[in-house]
Amino acid sequence: DGGITQSPKYLFRKEGQNVTLSCEQNLNHDAMYWYRQDPGQGLRLIYYSQIVNDFQKGDIAEGYSVSREKKESFPLTVTSAQKNPTAFYLCASSTDRGANYGYTFGSGTRLTVV
Amino acid sequence: AQSVTQLDSHVSVSEGTPVLLRCNYSSSYSPSLFWYVQHPNKGLQLLLKYTSAATLVKGINGFEAEFKKSETSFHLTKPSAHMSDAAEYFCVVSDSFGGYNKLIFGAGTRLAVHP
């Protein structure tokens, strides 16, 4: 079955550590996105990528980095510069460069700083 | 820029009664509009979408929404709530930037369904 796989489902990070969240899709979608979800705030866009080897900052990119070396993969690194990383992270993809048809979402990674 | 406002942060209904989740949008042109549902600790699932075709849009699980341009609204309804409908619902509008579109999410409405 086609879809988006995010791993791990739960992730714990110590203060000062970098961690990488995985996002893989087999839908042959060009565009991929990372969102952060906090209670009562909806979803906020961190980074997005429309094509391989290209990505753009979203609304809250500070403290995060991404790469897009393959069409299928869009990993997100939460760096030590992100001061409040505890959140639920969602990866999404879409069929075209537009959003007229909606996004397909992964099941999310819950990151907790310990 | 486009924006979307979900008028209720929490809605509580009894099983078998109608559901109404309210959403208003602002847009300088005819937008694409969506409703997504999220169950606890899960990703988001597309319920339905409006893309300038019929103004009454039917989605999955018996949900539907009506696009009303004069009221700039896109409210989500269901005639009879089921316990499994308890979840968080997001109203979403598409926006364009730099030649590309992106989705703008509302803050969400948490639906509780009581026996």
CSV table of C-alpha atoms in Angstrom, one decimal:
chain,number,residue,atom,x,y,z
A,1,ASP,CA,0.0,0.0,0.0
A,2,GLY,CA,1.2,3.5,-0.8
A,3,GLY,CA,1.7,6.0,2.0
A,4,ILE,CA,4.0,8.0,4.2
A,5,THR,CA,6.0,6.4,6.9
A,6,GLN,CA,7.3,8.4,9.8
A,7,SER,CA,9.8,6.9,12.3
A,8,PRO,CA,10.2,6.6,15.2
A,9,LYS,CA,6.7,7.0,16.6
A,10,TYR,CA,8.1,8.3,19.9
A,11,LEU,CA,11.5,9.9,20.4
A,12,PHE,CA,13.3,11.2,23.5
A,13,ARG,CA,16.1,13.8,23.3
A,14,LYS,CA,18.4,15.1,25.9
A,15,GLU,CA,19.1,18.8,26.2
A,16,GLY,CA,21.8,19.8,23.7
A,17,GLN,CA,21.4,16.8,21.4
A,18,ASN,CA,20.5,16.8,17.7
A,19,VAL,CA,17.9,14.3,16.6
A,20,THR,CA,16.7,13.3,13.1
A,21,LEU,CA,13.1,12.4,12.3
A,22,SER,CA,12.5,10.1,9.3
A,23,CYS,CA,9.9,10.6,6.6
A,24,GLU,CA,9.6,8.3,3.6
A,25,GLN,CA,6.9,8.1,1.0
A,26,ASN,CA,6.1,5.7,-1.9
A,27,LEU,CA,3.4,7.8,-3.5
A,28,ASN,CA,5.7,9.3,-6.1
A,29,HIS,CA,4.7,12.7,-4.8
A,30,ASP,CA,6.9,15.7,-5.8
A,31,ALA,CA,6.2,17.9,-2.8
A,32,MET,CA,6.9,17.1,0.9
A,33,TYR,CA,6.3,19.1,4.0
A,34,TRP,CA,7.1,19.1,7.8
A,35,TYR,CA,4.7,20.5,10.3
A,36,ARG,CA,4.9,21.0,14.0
A,37,GLN,CA,1.8,20.6,16.1
A,38,ASP,CA,1.3,22.0,19.6
A,39,PRO,CA,-1.9,21.8,21.7
A,40,GLY,CA,-4.4,24.4,20.7
A,41,GLN,CA,-2.2,25.9,17.9
A,42,GLY,CA,-3.1,23.8,14.8
A,43,LEU,CA,-0.2,23.0,12.5
A,44,ARG,CA,2.7,25.2,11.7
A,45,LEU,CA,4.9,24.8,8.7
A,46,ILE,CA,8.6,24.2,9.4
A,47,TYR,CA,10.1,23.4,6.0
A,48,TYR,CA,8.8,22.3,2.6
A,49,SER,CA,10.3,20.8,-0.6
A,50,GLN,CA,8.8,21.0,-4.0
A,51,ILE,CA,11.5,19.0,-5.9
A,52,VAL,CA,14.6,16.9,-5.1
A,53,ASN,CA,17.6,18.9,-3.9
A,54,ASP,CA,15.5,22.0,-3.2
A,55,PHE,CA,13.7,23.1,0.0
A,56,GLN,CA,12.4,26.3,1.5
A,57,LYS,CA,11.9,27.6,5.0
A,58,GLY,CA,8.4,27.7,6.4
A,59,ASP,CA,7.0,29.8,9.2
A,60,ILE,CA,9.0,28.4,12.1
A,61,ALA,CA,12.3,27.0,10.5
A,62,GLU,CA,14.7,28.3,13.2
A,63,GLY,CA,16.4,25.4,15.0
A,64,TYR,CA,15.5,22.9,12.3
A,65,SER,CA,17.3,21.6,9.2
A,66,VAL,CA,16.2,19.3,6.3
A,67,SER,CA,17.6,17.6,3.2
A,68,ARG,CA,15.9,16.2,0.1
A,69,GLU,CA,18.5,14.0,-1.7
A,70,LYS,CA,15.8,11.5,-2.9
A,71,LYS,CA,12.3,12.0,-4.0
A,72,GLU,CA,11.0,9.5,-1.5
A,73,SER,CA,12.8,10.9,1.6
A,74,PHE,CA,12.6,14.2,3.5
A,75,PRO,CA,14.3,13.9,7.0
A,76,LEU,CA,14.0,16.6,9.6
A,77,THR,CA,16.8,17.3,12.1
A,78,VAL,CA,15.9,19.1,15.3
A,79,THR,CA,19.1,20.8,16.4
A,80,SER,CA,20.2,22.0,19.8
A,81,ALA,CA,19.3,25.5,18.7
A,82,GLN,CA,15.6,24.7,18.9
A,83,LYS,CA,14.8,25.9,22.4
A,84,ASN,CA,11.4,24.2,22.8
A,85,PRO,CA,11.4,21.1,20.7
A,86,THR,CA,8.8,19.0,22.6
A,87,ALA,CA,5.9,18.6,20.1
A,88,PHE,CA,4.2,16.3,17.7
A,89,TYR,CA,5.8,16.4,14.2
A,90,LEU,CA,3.9,15.6,11.1
A,91,CYS,CA,5.2,14.9,7.6
A,92,ALA,CA,3.0,15.3,4.5
A,93,SER,CA,3.3,15.1,0.7
A,94,SER,CA,1.2,16.2,-2.2
A,95,THR,CA,0.9,15.2,-5.9
A,96,ASP,CA,1.8,18.5,-7.4
A,97,ARG,CA,3.2,21.9,-6.6
A,98,GLY,CA,-0.2,23.1,-5.7
A,99,ALA,CA,-2.4,22.3,-2.8
A,100,ASN,CA,-5.7,21.9,-4.7
A,101,TYR,CA,-6.0,18.3,-3.9
A,102,GLY,CA,-4.9,18.2,-0.3
A,103,TYR,CA,-2.0,16.6,1.4
A,104,THR,CA,-1.3,13.0,2.6
A,105,PHE,CA,0.0,12.8,6.1
A,106,GLY,CA,2.1,10.4,8.0
A,107,SER,CA,1.2,9.2,11.5
A,108,GLY,CA,3.6,11.5,13.3
A,109,THR,CA,6.5,11.5,15.6
A,110,ARG,CA,6.1,12.6,19.2
A,111,LEU,CA,9.4,14.2,20.4
A,112,THR,CA,10.0,14.8,24.1
A,113,VAL,CA,13.0,16.5,25.6
A,114,VAL,CA,14.1,14.8,28.9
B,1,ALA,CA,-3.0,36.2,2.6
B,2,GLN,CA,-5.6,33.6,3.3
B,3,SER,CA,-6.6,32.7,6.8
B,4,VAL,CA,-9.1,30.4,8.5
B,5,THR,CA,-11.0,30.7,11.8
B,6,GLN,CA,-12.6,27.8,13.6
B,7,LEU,CA,-15.2,29.4,15.7
B,8,ASP,CA,-15.3,26.7,18.5
B,9,SER,CA,-12.3,25.1,20.1
B,10,HIS,CA,-14.5,22.4,21.7
B,11,VAL,CA,-17.9,20.9,20.7
B,12,SER,CA,-19.8,18.3,22.7
B,13,VAL,CA,-22.7,16.3,21.3
B,14,SER,CA,-24.7,13.2,22.3
B,15,GLU,CA,-24.5,10.1,20.1
B,16,GLY,CA,-27.2,10.2,17.4
B,17,THR,CA,-27.5,14.0,17.4
B,18,PRO,CA,-26.3,16.3,14.6
B,19,VAL,CA,-22.8,17.7,14.5
B,20,LEU,CA,-21.9,21.2,13.4
B,21,LEU,CA,-18.3,22.4,13.3
B,22,ARG,CA,-18.0,26.0,12.2
B,23,CYS,CA,-15.3,27.5,9.9
B,24,ASN,CA,-14.9,31.0,8.4
B,25,TYR,CA,-12.2,31.8,5.9
B,26,SER,CA,-10.8,35.0,4.4
B,27,SER,CA,-9.6,34.9,0.9
B,28,SER,CA,-9.0,37.4,-1.9
B,29,TYR,CA,-9.9,34.9,-4.5
B,30,SER,CA,-11.9,31.6,-4.7
B,31,PRO,CA,-10.0,29.3,-2.5
B,32,SER,CA,-9.7,25.5,-2.1
B,33,LEU,CA,-11.0,24.4,1.2
B,34,PHE,CA,-10.6,21.2,3.2
B,35,TRP,CA,-11.6,19.5,6.4
B,36,TYR,CA,-9.2,17.0,8.0
B,37,VAL,CA,-9.8,14.8,11.0
B,38,GLN,CA,-7.1,13.7,13.5
B,39,HIS,CA,-7.6,10.9,16.1
B,40,PRO,CA,-5.3,11.0,19.2
B,41,ASN,CA,-1.6,10.5,18.4
B,42,LYS,CA,-2.4,9.9,14.7
B,43,GLY,CA,-1.8,11.7,11.5
B,44,LEU,CA,-4.4,13.8,9.7
B,45,GLN,CA,-7.0,12.2,7.3
B,46,LEU,CA,-8.8,14.1,4.6
B,47,LEU,CA,-12.5,14.2,5.2
B,48,LEU,CA,-13.5,16.3,2.2
B,49,LYS,CA,-12.4,19.1,-0.1
B,50,TYR,CA,-14.0,22.0,-2.1
B,51,THR,CA,-12.3,23.1,-5.3
B,52,SER,CA,-14.8,25.4,-7.0
B,53,ALA,CA,-17.2,22.7,-8.2
B,54,ALA,CA,-20.4,21.9,-6.3
B,55,THR,CA,-20.9,24.1,-3.2
B,56,LEU,CA,-22.2,21.1,-1.2
B,57,VAL,CA,-19.4,18.7,-0.7
B,58,LYS,CA,-19.8,15.2,0.6
B,59,GLY,CA,-17.0,13.4,2.4
B,60,ILE,CA,-16.2,10.2,4.1
B,61,ASN,CA,-18.0,8.8,7.2
B,62,GLY,CA,-21.2,10.7,6.4
B,63,PHE,CA,-19.7,14.2,6.8
B,64,GLU,CA,-20.5,17.1,4.4
B,65,ALA,CA,-19.7,20.8,4.2
B,66,GLU,CA,-21.3,23.7,2.3
B,67,PHE,CA,-19.3,26.4,0.7
B,68,LYS,CA,-21.1,29.8,1.2
B,69,LYS,CA,-19.2,32.6,-0.5
B,70,SER,CA,-21.5,35.3,0.7
B,71,GLU,CA,-20.8,34.3,4.3
B,72,THR,CA,-17.2,33.2,3.7
B,73,SER,CA,-18.0,30.0,5.6
B,74,PHE,CA,-17.3,26.3,5.1
B,75,HIS,CA,-19.1,24.6,8.0
B,76,LEU,CA,-18.8,20.8,8.6
B,77,THR,CA,-22.0,18.8,9.4
B,78,LYS,CA,-23.1,15.3,10.0
B,79,PRO,CA,-26.8,14.3,10.7
B,80,SER,CA,-26.0,11.8,13.4
B,81,ALA,CA,-22.9,11.6,15.5
B,82,HIS,CA,-21.2,8.3,16.3
B,83,MET,CA,-18.9,7.6,19.2
B,84,SER,CA,-16.0,7.0,16.7
B,85,ASP,CA,-16.4,10.6,15.4
B,86,ALA,CA,-14.7,11.9,18.6
B,87,ALA,CA,-11.5,13.5,17.3
B,88,GLU,CA,-10.0,16.9,16.4
B,89,TYR,CA,-11.1,18.5,13.2
B,90,PHE,CA,-9.2,21.0,11.2
B,91,CYS,CA,-10.5,23.5,8.6
B,92,VAL,CA,-7.9,24.3,6.0
B,93,VAL,CA,-7.6,26.8,3.2
B,94,SER,CA,-5.1,26.8,0.4
B,95,ASP,CA,-2.9,29.9,-0.2
B,96,SER,CA,-0.3,30.8,-2.8
B,97,PHE,CA,3.2,32.0,-2.2
B,98,GLY,CA,6.0,32.5,-4.7
B,99,GLY,CA,4.1,30.6,-7.4
B,100,TYR,CA,3.3,27.7,-5.2
B,101,ASN,CA,0.3,26.8,-3.0
B,102,LYS,CA,0.4,25.8,0.6
B,103,LEU,CA,-2.2,24.9,3.2
B,104,ILE,CA,-3.2,27.1,6.1
B,105,PHE,CA,-4.6,25.3,9.1
B,106,GLY,CA,-7.2,26.5,11.6
B,107,ALA,CA,-6.5,25.9,15.3
B,108,GLY,CA,-8.8,22.9,15.4
B,109,THR,CA,-12.1,21.9,17.0
B,110,ARG,CA,-12.2,19.0,19.4
B,111,LEU,CA,-15.4,17.0,19.1
B,112,ALA,CA,-16.6,15.0,22.1
B,113,VAL,CA,-19.4,12.5,21.6
B,114,HIS,CA,-21.3,11.3,24.7
B,115,PRO,CA,-23.4,8.1,25.0
